[in-house]
XYZ file of C-alpha atoms in Angstrom:
156
model
C -71.050 -199.249 -13.205
C -71.075 -201.275 -9.747
C -74.233 -202.690 -10.849
C -72.703 -203.931 -13.957
C -69.496 -205.333 -12.026
C -71.691 -207.126 -9.206
C -73.511 -208.853 -12.112
C -70.767 -210.259 -14.034
C -69.343 -211.470 -10.436
C -72.781 -213.141 -10.080
C -72.775 -214.298 -13.953
C -69.444 -216.167 -13.034
C -70.491 -217.396 -9.886
C -73.651 -219.161 -11.315
C -71.639 -220.415 -14.223
C -69.221 -222.110 -11.546
C -71.793 -223.675 -9.784
C -73.513 -224.720 -12.706
C -70.378 -226.400 -13.945
C -69.571 -227.966 -10.479
C -72.873 -229.800 -10.719
C -72.227 -231.039 -14.227
C -69.201 -232.224 -13.069
C -70.651 -234.047 -9.801
C -73.283 -235.535 -11.993
C -70.634 -236.595 -14.974
C -68.609 -238.013 -11.954
C -71.516 -240.018 -10.482
C -72.766 -241.198 -13.993
C -69.001 -242.475 -14.594
C -68.981 -244.225 -11.445
C -72.515 -245.722 -11.957
C -71.106 -246.944 -15.436
C -67.791 -248.424 -13.839
C -69.930 -250.289 -11.169
C -72.397 -251.351 -13.992
C -69.541 -252.985 -15.850
C -68.242 -254.743 -13.223
C -71.526 -255.957 -11.799
C -72.455 -257.103 -15.789
C -68.848 -258.783 -15.779
C -69.542 -260.837 -12.876
C -73.295 -261.700 -13.408
C -72.510 -262.114 -16.944
C -70.080 -264.768 -16.236
C -72.146 -266.526 -13.676
C -75.232 -266.475 -15.558
C -73.712 -267.359 -18.952
C -72.312 -270.652 -17.291
C -75.318 -271.579 -15.192
C -77.780 -270.921 -18.363
C -75.620 -272.417 -20.708
C -75.508 -275.835 -18.812
C -79.174 -275.653 -18.095
C -80.206 -274.705 -21.817
C -78.084 -276.952 -23.373
C -79.570 -280.035 -21.520
C -82.694 -279.002 -23.585
C -81.110 -277.541 -26.620
C -78.310 -277.602 -28.725
C -74.991 -275.851 -27.568
C -75.225 -273.188 -30.174
C -78.706 -272.015 -29.601
C -78.068 -271.942 -26.264
C -75.097 -269.469 -26.602
C -77.349 -267.228 -28.560
C -80.427 -267.295 -25.990
C -77.574 -265.927 -23.515
C -75.549 -263.724 -25.603
C -78.928 -261.914 -26.405
C -80.038 -261.606 -22.636
C -76.896 -260.042 -21.992
C -77.220 -257.364 -24.701
C -80.538 -256.424 -23.307
C -79.118 -256.276 -19.702
C -76.313 -253.766 -20.960
C -79.082 -251.370 -22.926
C -80.887 -251.264 -19.964
C -78.042 -250.096 -17.636
C -76.927 -247.627 -20.331
C -80.360 -246.072 -20.753
C -80.628 -245.632 -16.913
C -77.328 -243.850 -16.731
C -77.971 -241.488 -19.919
C -81.546 -240.758 -17.693
C -79.695 -238.967 -15.128
C -79.479 -235.229 -15.828
C -77.985 -232.065 -13.563
C -80.684 -229.639 -15.344
C -82.882 -230.088 -12.025
C -80.113 -229.257 -9.658
C -78.924 -226.070 -11.555
C -82.248 -224.173 -12.308
C -81.835 -221.959 -9.663
C -78.722 -220.937 -10.894
C -79.458 -220.434 -14.202
C -82.211 -218.239 -13.244
C -79.980 -216.125 -11.199
C -77.282 -216.245 -14.150
C -80.187 -214.943 -16.588
C -81.400 -212.297 -14.253
C -78.253 -210.825 -13.802
C -77.429 -210.711 -17.582
C -80.880 -208.918 -17.789
C -80.127 -206.505 -15.279
C -76.593 -205.692 -17.072
C -78.853 -205.205 -20.170
C -80.800 -202.492 -18.593
C -77.804 -200.813 -17.105
C -76.033 -200.568 -20.358
C -79.030 -199.244 -21.735
C -79.523 -196.728 -19.113
C -75.846 -195.662 -19.091
C -76.257 -194.936 -23.126
C -79.142 -193.109 -22.563
C -77.668 -190.784 -19.996
C -74.579 -190.518 -22.200
C -76.688 -189.672 -25.265
C -78.538 -186.573 -23.043
C -74.847 -185.496 -21.820
C -73.728 -185.235 -25.414
C -76.972 -183.609 -26.718
C -76.497 -181.012 -23.782
C -73.220 -180.321 -24.575
C -74.187 -179.595 -27.938
C -76.753 -177.300 -27.095
C -74.756 -175.298 -24.574
C -70.926 -176.478 -24.346
C -70.081 -173.871 -21.536
C -73.271 -174.621 -19.416
C -72.539 -178.304 -19.435
C -69.536 -177.963 -17.593
C -70.292 -178.842 -13.920
C -67.938 -177.956 -11.214
C -66.779 -182.144 -11.134
C -65.911 -181.579 -14.913
C -64.096 -178.748 -14.511
C -62.193 -180.093 -11.458
C -61.492 -183.134 -13.353
C -60.283 -181.234 -16.228
C -57.960 -178.944 -14.153
C -56.613 -182.079 -12.263
C -55.744 -183.743 -15.454
C -54.009 -180.281 -16.913
C -51.949 -180.111 -13.675
C -50.875 -183.865 -13.900
C -49.868 -183.134 -17.673
C -47.799 -180.242 -16.621
C -46.065 -181.739 -13.839
C -44.961 -184.738 -16.199
C -43.703 -182.380 -18.919
C -41.805 -180.243 -16.296
C -40.303 -183.463 -14.550
C -39.344 -184.509 -17.857
C -37.897 -181.370 -19.043
C -35.443 -181.201 -16.098
């Protein structure tokens, strides 16, 4: 059973590492989105003013405004694609592998314990008296003595 508790501890630690890394990437993404938004805000204002004056000298004012709006949309899409390309999977592969190994070890331990329990039960069915080992006898006697003491103290 100590292997099972050790593996559960490993699984919980691995999950915590994975979650921490995913939160760190999400925080970085948010920071990049905020910086991109601020940069776009400043750049768009300045570029729009400059571009509008430059284009309005050769084109009509509505056409100049449409061209600038299209360029602004392309820039926003590019920044969003860059932010979405960031993932935490490359940083968490070791933790995921560790978690998976611990889960497999738990499965093996449980199967071994079930096989052992089945063997003990089948041995008890064949020879109930012969299956009593000193450990089992001492555990049964200890439980019986505790029960007798508890009944005696409750009766007093």
